[in-house]
Short mmCIF file of C-alpha atoms and ligand atoms in Angstrom, two decimals:
data_model
loop_
_atom_site.label_atom_id
_atom_site.label_comp_id
_atom_site.label_asym_id
_atom_site.label_seq_id
_atom_site.Cartn_x
_atom_site.Cartn_y
_atom_site.Cartn_z
CA MET A 1 -81.55 96.52 26.45
CA SER A 2 -82.87 93.21 27.51
CA ASN A 3 -80.65 90.24 26.22
CA GLY A 4 -81.50 88.76 22.12
CA THR A 5 -83.10 92.03 21.49
CA THR A 6 -81.49 94.88 19.26
CA THR A 7 -81.07 98.67 20.04
CA GLY A 8 -80.26 100.23 16.80
CA ARG A 9 -78.33 102.62 18.36
CA ARG A 10 -74.75 103.07 17.06
CA PRO A 11 -72.15 102.09 19.16
CA VAL A 12 -69.01 104.20 18.64
CA GLY A 13 -66.22 101.53 19.55
CA VAL A 14 -65.79 97.66 20.41
CA ARG A 15 -63.61 96.24 23.13
CA ILE A 16 -62.52 92.85 24.83
CA ALA A 17 -63.98 93.18 27.96
CA GLY A 18 -63.19 90.27 29.47
CA THR A 19 -61.43 86.39 28.64
CA GLY A 20 -61.45 83.21 30.47
CA SER A 21 -60.71 79.72 29.63
CA ALA A 22 -61.18 75.93 30.87
CA LEU A 23 -59.31 72.98 30.39
CA PRO A 24 -59.73 69.37 30.74
CA LYS A 25 -58.37 67.84 33.99
CA ARG A 26 -56.47 64.83 32.12
CA THR A 27 -52.94 65.40 30.46
CA LEU A 28 -51.49 63.42 28.00
CA THR A 29 -47.54 63.90 27.94
CA ASN A 30 -45.46 62.57 25.46
CA ALA A 31 -44.46 59.91 27.57
CA ASP A 32 -47.96 58.71 27.83
CA LEU A 33 -48.41 58.70 23.91
CA GLU A 34 -44.92 56.75 23.65
CA LYS A 35 -46.83 53.97 25.40
CA MET A 36 -49.70 54.04 23.00
CA MET A 37 -47.82 54.36 19.40
CA ALA A 38 -44.54 54.23 17.55
CA THR A 39 -43.35 57.39 18.15
CA SER A 40 -40.83 59.60 20.83
CA ASP A 41 -40.73 62.85 22.50
CA GLU A 42 -37.70 63.79 20.53
CA TRP A 43 -39.60 63.08 17.41
CA ILE A 44 -43.33 65.34 18.48
CA VAL A 45 -40.86 68.30 20.12
CA GLN A 46 -38.86 68.52 17.12
CA ARG A 47 -41.32 68.23 14.74
CA THR A 48 -43.90 70.17 16.38
CA GLY A 49 -42.58 71.69 19.84
CA ILE A 50 -45.43 70.04 21.76
CA ARG A 51 -44.63 68.57 25.06
CA GLU A 52 -48.16 67.75 26.10
CA ARG A 53 -51.58 68.33 25.73
CA ARG A 54 -55.25 68.20 27.74
CA ILE A 55 -57.75 65.40 26.83
CA LEU A 56 -61.27 65.54 28.02
CA ASN A 57 -63.20 62.84 29.60
CA ARG A 58 -66.99 62.77 28.69
CA ASP A 59 -67.50 60.05 31.38
CA GLN A 60 -66.20 62.67 33.99
CA GLY A 61 -69.02 65.28 32.64
CA GLU A 62 -66.49 66.87 30.48
CA SER A 63 -67.31 67.94 26.82
CA THR A 64 -66.88 70.81 24.22
CA SER A 65 -70.16 72.67 25.48
CA GLN A 66 -69.45 72.28 29.22
CA LEU A 67 -66.06 73.41 28.89
CA ALA A 68 -67.01 76.59 26.61
CA ALA A 69 -69.64 77.33 29.37
CA GLU A 70 -66.96 77.28 32.22
CA SER A 71 -64.58 79.46 30.12
CA LEU A 72 -67.24 82.30 29.55
CA LYS A 73 -68.39 82.28 32.80
CA ALA A 74 -64.63 83.44 34.02
CA ALA A 75 -64.70 85.79 31.09
CA LEU A 76 -68.38 87.16 32.31
CA ALA A 77 -66.51 87.62 35.82
CA GLN A 78 -63.78 89.36 34.36
CA ALA A 79 -66.02 92.04 32.23
CA ARG A 80 -68.33 92.18 35.56
CA LEU A 81 -71.55 91.09 33.51
CA ALA A 82 -74.02 88.39 34.05
CA PRO A 83 -75.03 86.03 32.15
CA ALA A 84 -78.54 87.56 31.16
CA ASP A 85 -76.38 90.74 29.71
CA LEU A 86 -75.48 88.64 26.73
CA ASP A 87 -77.33 89.44 23.67
CA LEU A 88 -75.64 86.69 21.57
CA ILE A 89 -73.67 83.69 21.91
CA ILE A 90 -71.32 82.43 19.47
CA VAL A 91 -69.19 79.22 19.75
CA ALA A 92 -66.54 78.49 17.01
CA THR A 93 -65.93 74.58 17.03
CA MET A 94 -65.73 71.82 14.60
CA THR A 95 -66.46 69.54 17.19
CA ALA A 96 -70.21 69.87 19.04
CA GLU A 97 -71.47 67.21 20.94
CA MET A 98 -74.22 66.83 18.22
CA SER A 99 -75.22 68.41 15.02
CA CYS A 100 -78.42 69.39 16.72
CA PRO A 101 -78.72 71.57 18.92
CA GLY A 102 -75.69 73.45 18.60
CA SER A 103 -73.20 73.96 21.36
CA ALA A 104 -74.14 77.87 21.82
CA SER A 105 -77.65 76.63 22.70
CA LEU A 106 -76.24 74.42 25.21
CA VAL A 107 -73.83 77.03 26.60
CA ALA A 108 -76.70 79.46 26.83
CA ASN A 109 -78.81 77.12 28.78
CA MET A 110 -75.77 75.92 31.06
CA ILE A 111 -74.80 79.68 32.13
CA GLY A 112 -78.48 80.84 32.41
CA ALA A 113 -78.36 83.31 29.50
CA GLY A 114 -82.26 83.30 29.05
CA ASN A 115 -83.27 83.79 25.25
CA CYS A 116 -80.36 85.57 23.69
CA GLY A 117 -79.27 84.63 20.39
CA ALA A 118 -76.78 81.46 19.98
CA PHE A 119 -75.20 79.77 16.91
CA ASP A 120 -72.03 77.78 16.30
CA LEU A 121 -69.27 78.78 13.58
CA ASN A 122 -67.29 76.18 12.02
CA ALA A 123 -64.33 77.71 10.07
CA ALA A 124 -62.15 75.06 12.06
CA CYS A 125 -58.79 76.20 13.43
CA SER A 126 -59.72 79.85 12.01
CA GLY A 127 -63.62 79.98 13.87
CA PHE A 128 -62.54 82.13 16.53
CA VAL A 129 -60.57 84.41 14.14
CA TYR A 130 -63.61 84.74 11.83
CA GLY A 131 -66.06 85.01 15.20
CA LEU A 132 -63.97 88.33 16.12
CA ASN A 133 -64.17 90.02 12.91
CA VAL A 134 -68.31 88.64 13.06
CA ALA A 135 -69.06 90.04 16.88
CA HIS A 136 -66.87 93.06 16.17
CA ASP A 137 -68.95 94.19 13.33
CA LEU A 138 -72.32 93.08 14.51
CA ILE A 139 -72.01 95.55 17.71
CA LYS A 140 -69.79 98.03 15.38
CA GLY A 141 -73.14 97.82 13.13
CA GLY A 142 -75.30 99.20 16.56
CA ALA A 143 -77.32 96.03 16.62
CA TYR A 144 -75.67 94.02 19.62
CA ARG A 145 -74.10 95.38 22.96
CA ASN A 146 -72.62 92.27 24.71
CA ILE A 147 -71.83 89.25 22.67
CA GLY A 148 -69.89 86.25 24.28
CA LEU A 149 -67.40 84.77 21.50
CA ILE A 150 -65.63 81.37 22.22
CA GLY A 151 -63.40 79.05 20.70
CA ALA A 152 -64.22 75.69 22.13
CA ASP A 153 -63.07 71.85 20.50
CA ALA A 154 -62.18 68.59 21.52
CA LEU A 155 -60.28 66.96 18.81
CA SER A 156 -59.45 64.14 20.79
CA THR A 157 -62.87 62.56 19.91
CA LEU A 158 -61.69 62.37 16.26
CA MET A 159 -58.56 60.84 17.03
CA GLN A 160 -57.01 57.27 17.16
CA TYR A 161 -54.49 56.67 20.11
CA ASN A 162 -52.85 54.10 18.27
CA ASP A 163 -50.34 53.62 15.23
CA ALA A 164 -52.80 54.32 12.51
CA GLY A 165 -53.37 57.89 13.96
CA ARG A 166 -49.78 58.83 15.26
CA SER A 167 -49.61 61.48 12.63
CA THR A 168 -52.59 63.58 14.15
CA SER A 169 -53.23 62.28 17.72
CA ILE A 170 -49.85 64.54 18.61
CA ILE A 171 -51.04 67.44 17.51
CA PHE A 172 -54.12 68.09 19.02
CA GLY A 173 -55.51 68.85 22.26
CA ASP A 174 -58.85 70.02 23.82
CA ALA A 175 -59.52 73.28 25.42
CA ALA A 176 -62.32 76.38 25.31
CA ALA A 177 -61.64 79.87 25.83
CA ALA A 178 -63.95 82.54 25.55
CA THR A 179 -64.15 86.49 25.05
CA VAL A 180 -66.81 88.96 26.00
CA ILE A 181 -66.88 91.87 23.41
CA ASN A 182 -68.72 94.75 24.01
CA ALA A 183 -69.82 98.24 22.98
CA THR A 184 -67.97 101.49 24.18
CA ASP A 185 -68.10 105.11 23.87
CA ASP A 186 -64.32 105.07 23.53
CA THR A 187 -64.37 105.32 19.60
CA SER A 188 -60.15 104.39 19.17
CA LYS A 189 -61.18 100.96 20.36
CA GLY A 190 -62.05 98.14 17.62
CA ILE A 191 -60.50 96.26 14.69
CA LEU A 192 -58.22 98.28 12.44
CA ALA A 193 -57.94 95.53 9.68
CA GLN A 194 -59.66 92.30 9.23
CA ALA A 195 -59.35 89.63 6.58
CA MET A 196 -61.37 86.38 5.91
CA HIS A 197 -60.21 83.68 3.52
CA SER A 198 -60.71 80.37 2.11
CA ASP A 199 -59.56 77.74 -0.88
CA GLY A 200 -62.15 75.19 -1.05
CA LYS A 201 -60.14 73.05 -3.43
CA GLY A 202 -58.10 72.35 -0.37
CA TRP A 203 -60.75 70.73 1.54
CA LYS A 204 -59.27 67.38 0.83
CA GLU A 205 -55.70 68.38 3.30
CA ILE A 206 -57.47 68.04 6.39
CA TYR A 207 -61.40 66.46 6.76
CA VAL A 208 -63.37 63.79 8.96
CA PRO A 209 -65.14 61.37 6.77
CA ARG A 210 -68.39 59.96 8.02
CA CYS A 211 -69.16 57.69 4.92
CA SER A 212 -67.54 56.40 1.98
CA GLN A 213 -69.06 59.24 -0.05
CA ASP A 214 -66.75 62.04 1.85
CA PHE A 215 -63.38 60.64 0.64
CA PRO A 216 -61.70 62.63 -2.11
CA PRO A 217 -61.21 61.24 -5.58
CA GLY A 218 -58.74 58.87 -5.84
CA VAL A 219 -58.34 57.89 -2.02
CA GLU A 220 -60.30 54.52 -1.24
CA PRO A 221 -62.72 54.67 1.00
CA ASP A 222 -62.00 53.08 4.41
CA PRO A 223 -64.42 52.66 7.14
CA SER A 224 -61.48 52.29 10.02
CA LYS A 225 -61.09 56.35 9.02
CA PHE A 226 -64.86 57.11 9.89
CA ASP A 227 -65.14 59.85 12.47
CA HIS A 228 -60.86 60.43 12.43
CA VAL A 229 -58.67 63.37 11.34
CA GLN A 230 -57.45 62.72 7.82
CA MET A 231 -54.61 65.12 7.34
CA ASN A 232 -51.94 65.98 4.75
CA GLY A 233 -49.41 67.47 7.18
CA ALA A 234 -46.67 68.37 4.50
CA SER A 235 -49.11 69.99 2.62
CA VAL A 236 -50.74 71.74 5.34
CA PHE A 237 -47.34 72.73 6.58
CA LYS A 238 -46.34 74.53 3.23
CA PHE A 239 -49.79 76.16 2.67
CA ALA A 240 -49.14 77.28 6.20
CA VAL A 241 -45.46 78.43 6.03
CA SER A 242 -46.32 80.74 3.01
CA THR A 243 -49.95 81.73 3.93
CA PHE A 244 -49.05 83.11 7.94
CA PRO A 245 -46.48 85.71 6.57
CA GLU A 246 -48.84 87.04 3.51
CA LEU A 247 -52.02 87.20 5.82
CA ILE A 248 -49.63 89.26 8.35
CA GLN A 249 -48.49 91.68 5.58
CA GLN A 250 -51.66 91.97 4.38
CA THR A 251 -53.38 93.17 7.35
CA LEU A 252 -50.40 95.44 8.24
CA ASP A 253 -51.04 97.02 4.75
CA LYS A 254 -54.65 97.46 5.17
CA ALA A 255 -54.06 99.26 8.54
CA LYS A 256 -50.97 100.96 7.10
CA ILE A 257 -48.88 100.23 9.97
CA ALA A 258 -45.57 98.20 10.36
CA ALA A 259 -44.99 94.97 11.98
CA THR A 260 -43.24 96.86 14.84
CA ASP A 261 -45.96 98.80 15.19
CA VAL A 262 -48.24 95.67 16.65
CA ASP A 263 -47.86 94.84 20.31
CA MET A 264 -48.15 91.27 20.45
CA TYR A 265 -49.36 88.71 17.87
CA VAL A 266 -51.77 85.99 18.98
CA CYS A 267 -51.57 83.39 16.23
CA HIS A 268 -53.12 79.98 15.86
CA GLN A 269 -50.92 77.44 17.67
CA SER A 270 -50.42 74.60 14.90
CA ASN A 271 -46.66 73.93 14.82
CA GLN A 272 -43.99 75.76 16.91
CA ARG A 273 -41.80 75.75 13.75
CA ILE A 274 -44.47 77.43 11.40
CA LEU A 275 -44.40 80.42 14.62
CA HIS A 276 -41.21 80.81 14.80
CA ALA A 277 -40.77 80.87 11.04
CA ALA A 278 -43.34 83.97 10.92
CA ARG A 279 -41.83 85.33 13.81
CA ASP A 280 -38.16 85.57 12.02
CA ARG A 281 -39.76 86.41 8.83
CA PHE A 282 -41.18 90.01 10.69
CA GLY A 283 -37.78 90.14 12.50
CA LEU A 284 -40.09 90.22 15.52
CA ALA A 285 -38.70 89.76 19.25
CA GLU A 286 -39.26 86.84 20.94
CA ASP A 287 -41.98 87.87 23.25
CA LYS A 288 -43.97 89.64 20.54
CA LEU A 289 -45.16 86.44 19.21
CA TYR A 290 -46.78 84.23 21.60
CA VAL A 291 -46.50 80.45 22.15
CA ASN A 292 -47.75 77.75 24.13
CA ILE A 293 -48.07 74.75 22.07
CA ASP A 294 -45.85 73.19 24.72
CA ARG A 295 -48.36 72.83 27.02
CA PHE A 296 -51.72 72.44 25.21
CA GLY A 297 -50.98 71.44 21.46
CA ASN A 298 -53.12 72.57 18.62
CA THR A 299 -56.63 73.13 19.99
CA VAL A 300 -58.20 74.19 17.06
CA ALA A 301 -60.73 76.88 17.52
CA ALA A 302 -59.57 77.66 21.28
CA SER A 303 -56.20 77.82 20.54
CA VAL A 304 -55.81 81.84 20.04
CA PRO A 305 -58.36 82.81 22.67
CA LEU A 306 -56.41 80.37 25.26
CA CYS A 307 -53.22 82.50 24.01
CA LEU A 308 -55.42 85.76 24.78
CA ASP A 309 -56.40 84.76 27.69
CA GLU A 310 -53.07 83.77 29.14
CA LEU A 311 -51.64 87.03 28.05
CA ARG A 312 -54.24 89.23 29.54
CA ARG A 313 -54.40 87.13 32.94
CA SER A 314 -50.49 87.57 33.18
CA GLY A 315 -50.63 91.42 32.29
CA ARG A 316 -48.68 91.01 28.86
CA ILE A 317 -51.56 92.38 26.94
CA ARG A 318 -53.17 95.35 28.05
CA ASP A 319 -55.83 98.15 27.22
CA GLY A 320 -54.28 100.52 24.64
CA TYR A 321 -52.28 97.54 22.68
CA LYS A 322 -52.32 96.96 19.48
CA VAL A 323 -52.72 93.18 18.82
CA MET A 324 -53.17 91.09 15.23
CA PHE A 325 -54.95 87.77 15.84
CA VAL A 326 -53.93 85.13 12.89
CA ALA A 327 -55.26 81.66 12.17
CA PHE A 328 -55.40 79.39 9.32
CA GLY A 329 -57.19 75.66 9.32
CA GLY A 330 -59.29 73.44 7.72
CA GLY A 331 -61.42 74.53 4.46
CA LEU A 332 -58.97 75.43 3.44
CA THR A 333 -59.62 79.07 5.62
CA TRP A 334 -57.21 81.55 7.10
CA GLY A 335 -58.14 85.14 8.73
CA SER A 336 -56.70 87.81 10.77
CA SER A 337 -58.21 90.60 12.99
CA LEU A 338 -55.97 93.46 14.10
CA TRP A 339 -57.04 95.11 17.34
CA GLN A 340 -57.02 98.35 19.02
CA LEU A 341 -57.82 97.61 22.31
N1 COA B 1 -43.93 59.60 15.35
C1 COA B 1 -43.04 59.29 14.95
N2 COA B 1 -42.79 58.93 13.57
C2 COA B 1 -43.92 59.67 12.83
C3 COA B 1 -45.02 60.21 13.58
C4 COA B 1 -45.02 60.25 15.12
N3 COA B 1 -46.00 60.71 15.73
N4 COA B 1 -46.08 60.78 12.65
C5 COA B 1 -45.40 60.16 11.38
N5 COA B 1 -44.31 60.02 11.47
C6 COA B 1 -43.66 59.33 10.84
C7 COA B 1 -43.90 59.18 9.19
O1 COA B 1 -44.83 58.05 8.90
C8 COA B 1 -42.97 59.35 8.31
O2 COA B 1 -42.08 58.20 8.09
P1 COA B 1 -41.88 57.75 6.67
O3 COA B 1 -40.82 58.83 6.04
O4 COA B 1 -40.97 56.17 7.31
O5 COA B 1 -42.81 57.38 5.84
C9 COA B 1 -42.01 60.42 8.48
O6 COA B 1 -42.34 60.49 10.13
C10 COA B 1 -42.39 61.62 8.27
O7 COA B 1 -43.43 62.34 8.16
P2 COA B 1 -43.88 63.55 7.89
O8 COA B 1 -45.55 63.60 7.54
O9 COA B 1 -43.32 63.46 6.30
O10 COA B 1 -43.34 64.53 8.73
P3 COA B 1 -43.35 66.08 9.07
O11 COA B 1 -41.71 66.34 9.03
O12 COA B 1 -44.26 66.41 7.72
O13 COA B 1 -43.80 66.50 10.27
C11 COA B 1 -46.30 66.75 11.09
C12 COA B 1 -45.39 65.81 10.26
C13 COA B 1 -47.82 66.79 11.22
C14 COA B 1 -45.70 67.35 12.46
C15 COA B 1 -46.29 68.33 10.17
O14 COA B 1 -46.11 68.07 8.61
C16 COA B 1 -47.08 69.38 10.39
O15 COA B 1 -47.08 69.92 11.49
N6 COA B 1 -47.94 69.73 9.37
C17 COA B 1 -48.67 70.81 9.75
C18 COA B 1 -49.74 70.42 10.74
C19 COA B 1 -50.93 71.20 11.09
O16 COA B 1 -50.65 72.54 11.28
N7 COA B 1 -52.10 70.86 11.47
C20 COA B 1 -53.49 71.58 11.83
C21 COA B 1 -53.61 72.67 11.03
S1 COA B 1 -54.64 73.80 11.58
#
């Protein structure tokens, strides 16, 4: 089949054939942040578990789309596929360089993917997990065979690295990570259960105002906040701590399996305390819920696929495993995707 077209053939299974990731060169440590704002390594580690994060430099040619393209190239190499084999590229992101074109079109051009479909998906930190469900079901439905799904974000472009931005800039980092998802004759492979939810009433808990009209009722519009993430950290924390375990339980129930039947939980890296609370709630062994937030911070849509890529490359996720992907974020949005790999 040529790229961008559909076959009408019903595939029988769906698999994750390759993963890859790309990180900016520059590392920003907590010690670096101490020099930029009133904060401390101790405060950041205690509240979030983060020790360092990567920050891109556009002057050096780094961007959301450039990192996304690099990560997809690595995933294609692992899947032993060429860019022209892709039928569709989806980039989950809230920080495309421009509102038009979408990042996916830039990626398709950078890797030489020809005329395949290309679109961005914005569900903030839930974007990649939403994308897994979308890509899986498009393949399962028989219309597409090979999809490149990327989570890529550069929240550093929406931060203030000074006292005014200290409650958000310590949390976020930049990254991209990709998967190549494709059809397989092995019917045992694919999603066992999935969920996508949102609560639009909670939009004002995390938002990026562009103009005075974007501020929620009761909040004084402030031009110094334009293009900077505004987050009610305590509210988001409360939402996440209750939603995470509920979502995991709901997904397990749908699949009719127990928490211990899952080989690995790949969760959005928002805060180490939220991850540990979920792990304790289900009585999971430490190595069953992966944590890399200490090295990368919260990389938004890239967070889940970055964990997946590390886990696959280190052999901690293998063919035949049951893996649960879970994320929550701005919107508010939350979603899960439980796979039989
Ligand atoms: N360094 C030092 N002090 C800081 C600080 C920093 N970087 N940022 C904020 N503070 C201060 C606050 O100003 C506040 O001071 P005050 O008590 O004098 O007013 C104090 O620390 C406590 O702030 P608070 O916001 O209540 O801290 P917290 O314990 O809730 O931790 C977060 C803050 C952001 C780490 C935490 O709320 C969190 O992780 N929330 C979830 C965020 C998230 O996951 N977002 C992504 C969603 S995908």
